[in-house]
């Protein structure tokens, strides 16, 4: 499960006021919910795009901190997608994921990568913490 933060000064609830409708618009009918860090996330067991096997997405609330978007997309293996002739769906899957994340976070793929890289660099390295 990956968590994405919004641009500075923006909030997920402002960018996506109706998460359920937005998830259905991008990925397909919601089949249930799944708990993650005390929050109920939406589960799409049979996504409309043939590349996606399962999608789990929703808002993760952190109390005093800004909410984050949690997203976990399980995709079919590339060999299986190619063998079944769903190559066009593969291209569409990348676009769907990026468009959804852009709408939700206000960050394009490059900005999201840089943010994730900074977050990893800022984490304390447990091996170096030996005193």
Short mmCIF file of C-alpha atoms in Angstrom, two decimals:
data_model
loop_
_atom_site.label_atom_id
_atom_site.label_comp_id
_atom_site.label_asym_id
_atom_site.label_seq_id
_atom_site.Cartn_x
_atom_site.Cartn_y
_atom_site.Cartn_z
CA UNK A 1 0.00 0.00 0.00
CA UNK A 2 1.39 3.38 -0.97
CA UNK A 3 0.36 6.63 0.64
CA UNK A 4 0.38 9.89 -1.27
CA UNK A 5 0.32 13.39 0.17
CA UNK A 6 -1.28 16.44 -1.37
CA UNK A 7 0.42 19.57 -2.61
CA UNK A 8 1.24 22.14 0.05
CA UNK A 9 -1.91 23.93 1.20
CA UNK A 10 -4.28 21.45 -0.45
CA UNK A 11 -6.46 18.80 1.15
CA UNK A 12 -7.69 15.50 -0.23
CA UNK A 13 -11.29 16.22 0.76
CA UNK A 14 -11.17 19.45 -1.30
CA UNK A 15 -9.65 17.75 -4.33
CA UNK A 16 -11.99 14.72 -4.20
CA UNK A 17 -15.16 15.54 -2.25
CA UNK A 18 -16.82 12.20 -3.15
CA UNK A 19 -14.14 9.50 -2.98
CA UNK A 20 -16.60 6.66 -3.61
CA UNK A 21 -17.90 8.15 -6.88
CA UNK A 22 -14.39 9.03 -8.04
CA UNK A 23 -13.10 5.51 -7.37
CA UNK A 24 -16.01 4.02 -9.33
CA UNK A 25 -15.43 6.47 -12.19
CA UNK A 26 -11.76 5.49 -12.56
CA UNK A 27 -11.68 1.82 -11.56
CA UNK A 28 -15.18 0.28 -11.54
CA UNK A 29 -17.83 -0.85 -9.07
CA UNK A 30 -16.85 -0.99 -5.42
CA UNK A 31 -17.33 -4.46 -4.00
CA UNK A 32 -16.59 -3.72 -0.34
CA UNK A 33 -14.22 -2.11 2.10
CA UNK A 34 -10.97 -3.11 3.76
CA UNK A 35 -9.47 -1.72 6.95
CA UNK A 36 -6.08 0.00 6.77
CA UNK A 37 -4.59 1.88 9.74
CA UNK A 38 -8.05 2.27 11.26
CA UNK A 39 -9.64 3.59 8.06
CA UNK A 40 -12.07 1.88 5.70
CA UNK A 41 -10.75 1.89 2.15
CA UNK A 42 -12.76 1.02 -0.94
CA UNK A 43 -12.09 -2.30 -2.68
CA UNK A 44 -12.72 -2.93 -6.37
CA UNK A 45 -12.43 -6.70 -6.82
CA UNK A 46 -13.27 -6.69 -10.54
CA UNK A 47 -11.83 -3.48 -12.04
CA UNK A 48 -13.04 -2.37 -15.47
CA UNK A 49 -9.50 -2.29 -16.88
CA UNK A 50 -8.33 -5.84 -17.66
CA UNK A 51 -4.79 -5.12 -16.43
CA UNK A 52 -5.92 -4.45 -12.87
CA UNK A 53 -6.76 -7.50 -10.74
CA UNK A 54 -7.75 -5.60 -7.59
CA UNK A 55 -7.75 -1.99 -6.43
CA UNK A 56 -7.82 -0.76 -2.82
CA UNK A 57 -8.07 3.00 -2.38
CA UNK A 58 -9.26 5.61 0.08
CA UNK A 59 -8.45 8.31 2.59
CA UNK A 60 -6.11 7.69 5.51
CA UNK A 61 -6.73 10.13 8.35
CA UNK A 62 -3.91 11.05 10.71
CA UNK A 63 -5.66 13.33 13.21
CA UNK A 64 -3.38 16.35 13.57
CA UNK A 65 -1.67 15.80 10.18
CA UNK A 66 -3.18 16.17 6.73
CA UNK A 67 -5.05 13.18 5.33
CA UNK A 68 -3.25 11.06 2.74
CA UNK A 69 -4.46 8.99 -0.17
CA UNK A 70 -3.81 5.25 0.17
CA UNK A 71 -3.67 3.25 -3.05
CA UNK A 72 -2.82 -0.37 -3.77
CA UNK A 73 -3.29 -1.69 -7.28
CA UNK A 74 -2.59 -5.34 -8.00
CA UNK A 75 -1.89 -5.86 -11.68
CA UNK A 76 -1.84 -9.00 -13.80
CA UNK A 77 1.63 -10.13 -14.90
CA UNK A 78 2.78 -8.45 -18.13
CA UNK A 79 3.18 -11.80 -19.91
CA UNK A 80 -0.44 -12.66 -19.15
CA UNK A 81 -1.66 -9.26 -20.37
CA UNK A 82 0.28 -9.60 -23.64
CA UNK A 83 -0.84 -13.21 -24.16
CA UNK A 84 -4.49 -12.26 -23.72
CA UNK A 85 -4.15 -9.39 -26.22
CA UNK A 86 -4.91 -6.66 -23.68
CA UNK A 87 -1.98 -4.43 -24.72
CA UNK A 88 -4.26 -1.40 -25.25
CA UNK A 89 -5.62 -1.92 -21.74
CA UNK A 90 -2.05 -1.79 -20.43
CA UNK A 91 -1.54 1.66 -21.93
CA UNK A 92 -4.90 2.78 -20.57
CA UNK A 93 -4.04 1.37 -17.10
CA UNK A 94 -0.98 3.61 -16.82
CA UNK A 95 -3.03 6.64 -17.87
CA UNK A 96 -5.87 5.80 -15.47
CA UNK A 97 -3.52 5.46 -12.52
CA UNK A 98 -1.65 8.68 -13.32
CA UNK A 99 -4.83 10.68 -14.00
CA UNK A 100 -6.41 9.48 -10.75
CA UNK A 101 -3.30 10.35 -8.73
CA UNK A 102 -3.01 13.75 -10.41
CA UNK A 103 -6.65 14.54 -9.62
CA UNK A 104 -6.31 13.35 -6.03
CA UNK A 105 -2.91 14.83 -5.14
CA UNK A 106 -2.42 17.67 -7.58
CA UNK A 107 1.03 16.22 -8.32
CA UNK A 108 2.19 14.74 -11.60
CA UNK A 109 4.24 11.54 -11.77
CA UNK A 110 7.57 13.39 -11.61
CA UNK A 111 6.55 15.39 -8.51
CA UNK A 112 5.24 12.22 -6.81
CA UNK A 113 8.52 10.39 -7.48
CA UNK A 114 10.56 13.29 -6.10
CA UNK A 115 8.35 13.47 -3.01
CA UNK A 116 8.68 9.73 -2.39
CA UNK A 117 12.45 9.95 -2.87
CA UNK A 118 12.69 12.79 -0.31
CA UNK A 119 10.56 10.82 2.16
CA UNK A 120 12.90 7.82 1.90
CA UNK A 121 15.98 10.03 2.28
CA UNK A 122 14.50 11.69 5.38
CA UNK A 123 13.85 8.37 7.16
CA UNK A 124 16.43 7.55 9.84
CA UNK A 125 18.68 4.68 8.85
CA UNK A 126 18.41 2.09 11.64
CA UNK A 127 21.83 0.58 10.80
CA UNK A 128 23.58 3.92 11.40
CA UNK A 129 21.79 4.56 14.71
CA UNK A 130 24.09 2.29 16.72
CA UNK A 131 25.46 4.31 19.65
#
